[in-house]
């Protein structure tokens, strides 16, 4: 019996994708699986165009159900044209709708990470998150 291979999904973004508070422009968002105590989680990491300050790439890590809810909130924000929220015991995420794109706000206070992202790229991000959540939710093979 072989172990499940590790999957990394690279979501291509456009030149309007920026992560704050660091002010780093991104070329991709890498989605990967991370082990948590009860279940797996979806890890989002930025692939920066520059990073001489060598700051860590992590944007957020969300349990599977919170990740699935984030993808749903992204799609709701796109189709309804209004801000959405994901609030749980483990996640606090806002999907802020703006006429020229979106801001994903992960956490709060000193831990706040803001991802500015355009409409086509945010749909690709939702698709990638749902794909990773589907993988993490799959039943183990016999």
mmCIF file of C-alpha atoms in Angstrom:
data_model
loop_
_atom_site.group_PDB
_atom_site.id
_atom_site.type_symbol
_atom_site.label_atom_id
_atom_site.label_comp_id
_atom_site.label_asym_id
_atom_site.label_seq_id
_atom_site.Cartn_x
_atom_site.Cartn_y
_atom_site.Cartn_z
ATOM 1 C CA UNK A 1 0.000 0.000 0.000
ATOM 2 C CA UNK A 2 1.520 3.326 -1.010
ATOM 3 C CA UNK A 3 1.086 6.635 0.762
ATOM 4 C CA UNK A 4 -0.810 9.414 -0.961
ATOM 5 C CA UNK A 5 1.570 11.664 -2.875
ATOM 6 C CA UNK A 6 1.850 15.293 -1.858
ATOM 7 C CA UNK A 7 0.005 17.703 -4.125
ATOM 8 C CA UNK A 8 0.817 21.372 -4.627
ATOM 9 C CA UNK A 9 -1.580 23.442 -6.720
ATOM 10 C CA UNK A 10 -0.078 26.597 -8.216
ATOM 11 C CA UNK A 11 -2.723 29.245 -8.875
ATOM 12 C CA UNK A 12 -1.579 31.826 -11.390
ATOM 13 C CA UNK A 13 -2.424 35.396 -10.409
ATOM 14 C CA UNK A 14 -2.042 38.662 -12.286
ATOM 15 C CA UNK A 15 0.116 41.735 -11.729
ATOM 16 C CA UNK A 16 -2.491 43.250 -9.383
ATOM 17 C CA UNK A 17 -1.942 40.626 -6.662
ATOM 18 C CA UNK A 18 -0.140 41.990 -3.620
ATOM 19 C CA UNK A 19 0.280 40.652 -0.067
ATOM 20 C CA UNK A 20 0.389 43.093 2.852
ATOM 21 C CA UNK A 21 1.655 44.074 5.395
ATOM 22 C CA UNK A 22 4.873 43.096 3.578
ATOM 23 C CA UNK A 23 3.957 44.727 0.252
ATOM 24 C CA UNK A 24 5.063 41.760 -1.869
ATOM 25 C CA UNK A 25 3.801 41.266 -5.420
ATOM 26 C CA UNK A 26 2.885 37.657 -6.213
ATOM 27 C CA UNK A 27 3.124 35.600 -9.396
ATOM 28 C CA UNK A 28 1.340 32.553 -7.933
ATOM 29 C CA UNK A 29 -0.406 31.282 -4.839
ATOM 30 C CA UNK A 30 0.718 27.772 -3.906
ATOM 31 C CA UNK A 31 -1.914 25.591 -2.228
ATOM 32 C CA UNK A 32 -0.701 22.558 -0.327
ATOM 33 C CA UNK A 33 -1.936 20.138 2.277
ATOM 34 C CA UNK A 34 -0.837 20.342 5.875
ATOM 35 C CA UNK A 35 -1.476 17.865 8.667
ATOM 36 C CA UNK A 36 -3.481 19.073 11.642
ATOM 37 C CA UNK A 37 -4.461 17.234 14.820
ATOM 38 C CA UNK A 38 -7.940 16.117 13.673
ATOM 39 C CA UNK A 39 -7.811 16.516 9.920
ATOM 40 C CA UNK A 40 -5.827 18.030 7.120
ATOM 41 C CA UNK A 41 -5.655 21.705 6.307
ATOM 42 C CA UNK A 42 -5.164 23.838 3.214
ATOM 43 C CA UNK A 43 -2.059 26.021 3.312
ATOM 44 C CA UNK A 44 -1.854 29.125 1.109
ATOM 45 C CA UNK A 45 1.615 30.482 0.338
ATOM 46 C CA UNK A 46 2.656 33.377 -1.848
ATOM 47 C CA UNK A 47 5.186 32.959 -4.624
ATOM 48 C CA UNK A 48 6.782 36.402 -4.632
ATOM 49 C CA UNK A 49 8.243 38.334 -7.546
ATOM 50 C CA UNK A 50 10.826 39.714 -5.114
ATOM 51 C CA UNK A 51 11.726 38.915 -1.513
ATOM 52 C CA UNK A 52 15.154 40.213 -0.584
ATOM 53 C CA UNK A 53 13.921 40.656 2.988
ATOM 54 C CA UNK A 54 13.341 36.861 3.044
ATOM 55 C CA UNK A 55 9.960 37.061 4.721
ATOM 56 C CA UNK A 56 8.001 33.830 5.020
ATOM 57 C CA UNK A 57 5.575 32.985 2.223
ATOM 58 C CA UNK A 58 2.595 31.886 4.359
ATOM 59 C CA UNK A 59 -0.664 33.682 3.680
ATOM 60 C CA UNK A 60 -2.926 31.417 5.770
ATOM 61 C CA UNK A 61 -3.576 27.832 6.833
ATOM 62 C CA UNK A 62 -7.208 26.764 7.105
ATOM 63 C CA UNK A 63 -8.863 23.532 8.224
ATOM 64 C CA UNK A 64 -10.659 21.771 5.359
ATOM 65 C CA UNK A 65 -14.163 22.947 6.280
ATOM 66 C CA UNK A 66 -13.011 26.557 6.702
ATOM 67 C CA UNK A 67 -11.165 26.358 3.369
ATOM 68 C CA UNK A 68 -14.301 25.042 1.671
ATOM 69 C CA UNK A 69 -16.305 27.867 3.268
ATOM 70 C CA UNK A 70 -13.709 30.405 2.083
ATOM 71 C CA UNK A 71 -14.062 29.183 -1.506
ATOM 72 C CA UNK A 72 -17.843 29.460 -1.198
ATOM 73 C CA UNK A 73 -17.518 32.986 0.242
ATOM 74 C CA UNK A 74 -15.214 33.987 -2.618
ATOM 75 C CA UNK A 75 -17.788 32.820 -5.150
ATOM 76 C CA UNK A 76 -20.599 34.548 -3.227
ATOM 77 C CA UNK A 77 -18.576 37.792 -3.205
ATOM 78 C CA UNK A 78 -17.960 37.558 -6.957
ATOM 79 C CA UNK A 79 -21.525 36.707 -7.952
ATOM 80 C CA UNK A 80 -23.331 38.899 -5.406
ATOM 81 C CA UNK A 81 -20.899 41.809 -5.593
ATOM 82 C CA UNK A 82 -20.620 42.244 -1.843
ATOM 83 C CA UNK A 83 -18.308 41.498 1.068
ATOM 84 C CA UNK A 84 -18.483 38.034 2.681
ATOM 85 C CA UNK A 85 -17.018 36.556 5.889
ATOM 86 C CA UNK A 86 -15.769 33.200 7.152
ATOM 87 C CA UNK A 87 -15.950 33.062 10.930
ATOM 88 C CA UNK A 88 -15.278 29.938 12.963
ATOM 89 C CA UNK A 89 -13.335 28.848 16.026
ATOM 90 C CA UNK A 90 -10.226 28.495 13.846
ATOM 91 C CA UNK A 91 -10.675 31.129 11.117
ATOM 92 C CA UNK A 92 -11.453 34.793 10.725
ATOM 93 C CA UNK A 93 -11.431 35.740 7.041
ATOM 94 C CA UNK A 94 -13.125 38.590 5.182
ATOM 95 C CA UNK A 95 -13.577 38.628 1.415
ATOM 96 C CA UNK A 96 -13.916 42.351 0.771
ATOM 97 C CA UNK A 97 -15.593 43.272 -2.516
ATOM 98 C CA UNK A 98 -14.292 46.323 -4.377
ATOM 99 C CA UNK A 99 -15.191 47.482 -7.904
ATOM 100 C CA UNK A 100 -11.628 46.776 -9.137
ATOM 101 C CA UNK A 101 -10.973 43.527 -7.292
ATOM 102 C CA UNK A 102 -11.008 41.927 -3.870
ATOM 103 C CA UNK A 103 -9.109 42.017 -0.602
ATOM 104 C CA UNK A 104 -8.873 38.800 1.398
ATOM 105 C CA UNK A 105 -8.233 39.673 5.043
ATOM 106 C CA UNK A 106 -6.851 36.783 7.109
ATOM 107 C CA UNK A 107 -6.675 37.184 10.901
ATOM 108 C CA UNK A 108 -6.517 40.454 12.794
ATOM 109 C CA UNK A 109 -4.189 42.788 14.655
ATOM 110 C CA UNK A 110 -0.471 42.026 14.281
ATOM 111 C CA UNK A 111 -1.281 38.734 12.511
ATOM 112 C CA UNK A 112 -3.392 40.426 9.794
ATOM 113 C CA UNK A 113 -2.467 39.429 6.231
ATOM 114 C CA UNK A 114 -4.227 41.204 3.360
ATOM 115 C CA UNK A 115 -4.205 39.748 -0.138
ATOM 116 C CA UNK A 116 -5.234 42.160 -2.898
ATOM 117 C CA UNK A 117 -6.393 40.107 -5.895
ATOM 118 C CA UNK A 118 -8.318 40.686 -9.140
ATOM 119 C CA UNK A 119 -11.495 39.001 -10.342
ATOM 120 C CA UNK A 120 -10.149 36.373 -12.751
ATOM 121 C CA UNK A 121 -7.436 35.280 -10.315
ATOM 122 C CA UNK A 122 -9.802 35.025 -7.347
ATOM 123 C CA UNK A 123 -11.994 32.558 -9.266
ATOM 124 C CA UNK A 124 -8.895 30.425 -9.968
ATOM 125 C CA UNK A 125 -8.023 30.622 -6.266
ATOM 126 C CA UNK A 126 -11.509 29.397 -5.268
ATOM 127 C CA UNK A 127 -11.216 26.520 -7.734
ATOM 128 C CA UNK A 128 -7.796 25.535 -6.355
ATOM 129 C CA UNK A 129 -9.035 25.680 -2.753
ATOM 130 C CA UNK A 130 -12.023 23.475 -3.613
ATOM 131 C CA UNK A 131 -9.766 21.015 -5.425
ATOM 132 C CA UNK A 132 -7.462 20.752 -2.403
ATOM 133 C CA UNK A 133 -10.420 20.451 0.012
ATOM 134 C CA UNK A 134 -11.841 17.670 -2.175
ATOM 135 C CA UNK A 135 -8.521 15.828 -2.045
ATOM 136 C CA UNK A 136 -8.248 16.175 1.713
ATOM 137 C CA UNK A 137 -11.837 14.950 2.142
ATOM 138 C CA UNK A 138 -11.349 11.830 0.013
ATOM 139 C CA UNK A 139 -11.799 8.471 1.692
ATOM 140 C CA UNK A 140 -8.584 6.472 2.019
ATOM 141 C CA UNK A 141 -8.164 3.669 -0.530
ATOM 142 C CA UNK A 142 -8.815 0.112 0.665
#
